[in-house]
């Protein structure tokens, strides 16, 4: 179980260009790992664009943004090109292994239908891969701003 103060599992996933990225090799002071249901859907597009719009502010705070969902390299490439996204988006495997390790995959309900899917959860972690804060059921329109404020006030979160 992932909890505040505990290390998150390491992973290696591919981006839109097929380049592999390993969490433990990221050298930022902070990393935001956000899970989103699907490329090019309304809520996921809003969330990605909000993170993208704030990318310079995150970088000034030495924070890396990583978005993770299903979908292959082609899907990620299309999503990034269509919306001019510069944030790092990674493709989980067909079994959603990373999503499951982060407890972000399971039964969901939408319009009376039940199905398996990715939960819109995020993790703010430090350079040691320890969880500073967990965000469940994030609101796409305000999530990037919420995390930025938390990073700016991280001393208060870690008390």
Short mmCIF file of C-alpha atoms in Angstrom, two decimals:
data_model
loop_
_atom_site.label_atom_id
_atom_site.label_comp_id
_atom_site.label_asym_id
_atom_site.label_seq_id
_atom_site.Cartn_x
_atom_site.Cartn_y
_atom_site.Cartn_z
CA UNK A 1 0.00 0.00 0.00
CA UNK A 2 1.30 3.45 -0.91
CA UNK A 3 1.20 5.88 2.00
CA UNK A 4 2.73 9.23 2.94
CA UNK A 5 6.42 8.89 3.81
CA UNK A 6 6.83 5.52 2.07
CA UNK A 7 8.78 4.95 -1.13
CA UNK A 8 6.83 4.42 -4.33
CA UNK A 9 7.67 1.50 -6.62
CA UNK A 10 10.22 2.20 -9.35
CA UNK A 11 9.21 1.76 -12.98
CA UNK A 12 10.46 2.15 -16.53
CA UNK A 13 7.99 3.15 -19.25
CA UNK A 14 8.16 4.55 -22.78
CA UNK A 15 7.15 8.01 -23.96
CA UNK A 16 5.63 9.13 -27.28
CA UNK A 17 8.97 8.64 -29.06
CA UNK A 18 9.70 5.19 -27.63
CA UNK A 19 12.31 6.57 -25.23
CA UNK A 20 12.41 4.70 -21.92
CA UNK A 21 12.16 6.69 -18.68
CA UNK A 22 12.95 5.24 -15.24
CA UNK A 23 11.52 6.97 -12.19
CA UNK A 24 14.61 6.42 -10.01
CA UNK A 25 16.80 8.14 -12.62
CA UNK A 26 14.88 11.42 -12.47
CA UNK A 27 17.00 13.94 -10.60
CA UNK A 28 14.39 16.56 -9.69
CA UNK A 29 13.79 17.64 -6.13
CA UNK A 30 10.10 16.78 -6.65
CA UNK A 31 8.23 14.58 -9.07
CA UNK A 32 4.51 14.64 -9.75
CA UNK A 33 3.20 11.33 -11.04
CA UNK A 34 -0.33 11.74 -12.28
CA UNK A 35 -2.47 8.94 -13.62
CA UNK A 36 -5.15 9.73 -16.14
CA UNK A 37 -7.76 7.50 -17.82
CA UNK A 38 -7.17 8.02 -21.55
CA UNK A 39 -5.43 10.20 -24.13
CA UNK A 40 -7.54 12.78 -25.98
CA UNK A 41 -10.61 12.57 -23.75
CA UNK A 42 -12.12 15.82 -22.44
CA UNK A 43 -11.05 15.67 -18.78
CA UNK A 44 -7.63 14.21 -19.55
CA UNK A 45 -7.00 16.88 -22.16
CA UNK A 46 -7.91 19.66 -19.72
CA UNK A 47 -5.62 18.17 -17.06
CA UNK A 48 -2.67 17.70 -19.44
CA UNK A 49 -3.03 21.22 -20.84
CA UNK A 50 -3.14 22.72 -17.33
CA UNK A 51 0.08 20.90 -16.38
CA UNK A 52 1.61 21.96 -19.70
CA UNK A 53 0.63 25.61 -19.13
CA UNK A 54 2.34 25.56 -15.72
CA UNK A 55 5.41 23.61 -16.85
CA UNK A 56 7.80 26.57 -16.46
CA UNK A 57 6.57 27.15 -12.90
CA UNK A 58 7.08 23.48 -12.02
CA UNK A 59 10.57 23.55 -13.52
CA UNK A 60 11.48 26.66 -11.46
CA UNK A 61 10.58 24.63 -8.36
CA UNK A 62 12.76 21.74 -9.64
CA UNK A 63 9.70 19.53 -10.19
CA UNK A 64 9.17 17.01 -12.98
CA UNK A 65 5.67 16.15 -14.23
CA UNK A 66 4.94 12.59 -15.39
CA UNK A 67 1.54 11.59 -16.76
CA UNK A 68 0.77 7.87 -17.05
CA UNK A 69 -2.09 6.09 -18.79
CA UNK A 70 -2.72 3.25 -21.16
CA UNK A 71 -2.40 3.78 -24.86
CA UNK A 72 0.61 3.12 -27.00
CA UNK A 73 3.40 5.32 -28.37
CA UNK A 74 1.23 6.36 -31.34
CA UNK A 75 -1.61 7.46 -29.04
CA UNK A 76 0.76 9.51 -26.85
CA UNK A 77 2.37 11.10 -29.91
CA UNK A 78 -0.99 12.08 -31.39
CA UNK A 79 -2.17 13.49 -28.03
CA UNK A 80 1.02 15.55 -27.56
CA UNK A 81 1.05 16.85 -31.14
CA UNK A 82 -2.65 17.74 -31.20
CA UNK A 83 -2.39 19.81 -28.00
CA UNK A 84 1.28 20.91 -28.21
CA UNK A 85 2.07 19.13 -24.93
CA UNK A 86 5.63 19.34 -23.61
CA UNK A 87 5.00 17.40 -20.39
CA UNK A 88 6.27 13.84 -20.14
CA UNK A 89 3.51 11.33 -20.87
CA UNK A 90 4.26 7.64 -20.51
CA UNK A 91 2.45 4.51 -21.69
CA UNK A 92 1.70 1.80 -19.18
CA UNK A 93 1.80 -1.77 -20.51
CA UNK A 94 -1.27 -3.68 -21.69
CA UNK A 95 -1.72 -5.16 -18.18
CA UNK A 96 -1.61 -1.72 -16.53
CA UNK A 97 1.21 -2.97 -14.29
CA UNK A 98 2.38 0.46 -13.09
CA UNK A 99 -1.16 1.71 -12.55
CA UNK A 100 -1.84 -1.37 -10.43
CA UNK A 101 1.39 -0.93 -8.42
CA UNK A 102 0.22 2.61 -7.62
CA UNK A 103 -3.30 1.40 -6.79
CA UNK A 104 -4.71 3.45 -9.67
CA UNK A 105 -6.53 0.74 -11.60
CA UNK A 106 -9.76 -1.08 -10.82
CA UNK A 107 -13.54 -1.01 -10.98
CA UNK A 108 -15.09 2.28 -12.05
CA UNK A 109 -18.64 3.37 -12.71
CA UNK A 110 -19.71 5.81 -15.40
CA UNK A 111 -23.27 6.46 -16.56
CA UNK A 112 -24.52 3.32 -14.83
CA UNK A 113 -21.90 1.09 -16.41
CA UNK A 114 -19.16 -0.70 -14.44
CA UNK A 115 -15.76 -1.36 -16.02
CA UNK A 116 -12.05 -1.61 -15.22
CA UNK A 117 -10.09 1.59 -15.70
CA UNK A 118 -7.47 4.03 -14.47
CA UNK A 119 -8.28 6.26 -11.51
CA UNK A 120 -7.41 9.96 -11.72
CA UNK A 121 -4.95 9.90 -8.79
CA UNK A 122 -1.61 11.63 -8.37
CA UNK A 123 1.44 11.44 -6.14
CA UNK A 124 3.84 14.18 -5.14
CA UNK A 125 7.16 12.55 -4.29
CA UNK A 126 10.59 13.79 -3.23
CA UNK A 127 14.00 12.99 -4.70
CA UNK A 128 14.17 9.84 -2.56
CA UNK A 129 10.91 8.60 -4.18
CA UNK A 130 9.02 9.06 -0.90
CA UNK A 131 5.41 10.20 -0.98
CA UNK A 132 4.81 13.74 0.24
CA UNK A 133 1.11 13.88 -0.71
CA UNK A 134 -1.52 11.70 -2.40
CA UNK A 135 -4.31 13.21 -4.49
CA UNK A 136 -7.36 11.03 -5.13
CA UNK A 137 -10.06 11.80 -7.68
CA UNK A 138 -8.20 14.89 -8.87
CA UNK A 139 -10.19 17.66 -10.55
CA UNK A 140 -8.61 18.23 -14.00
CA UNK A 141 -9.21 22.00 -14.17
CA UNK A 142 -7.51 22.82 -10.83
CA UNK A 143 -5.14 19.93 -10.20
CA UNK A 144 -1.93 21.48 -11.60
CA UNK A 145 -2.45 24.68 -9.61
CA UNK A 146 -3.22 22.66 -6.46
CA UNK A 147 0.04 20.72 -6.74
CA UNK A 148 2.06 23.86 -7.52
CA UNK A 149 0.79 25.47 -4.31
CA UNK A 150 1.65 22.33 -2.35
CA UNK A 151 5.21 22.28 -3.70
CA UNK A 152 5.62 25.95 -2.83
CA UNK A 153 4.50 25.10 0.72
CA UNK A 154 6.07 21.64 0.96
CA UNK A 155 7.59 22.35 4.40
CA UNK A 156 4.06 22.54 5.81
CA UNK A 157 3.09 19.24 4.16
CA UNK A 158 6.06 17.36 5.57
CA UNK A 159 5.48 18.36 9.22
#
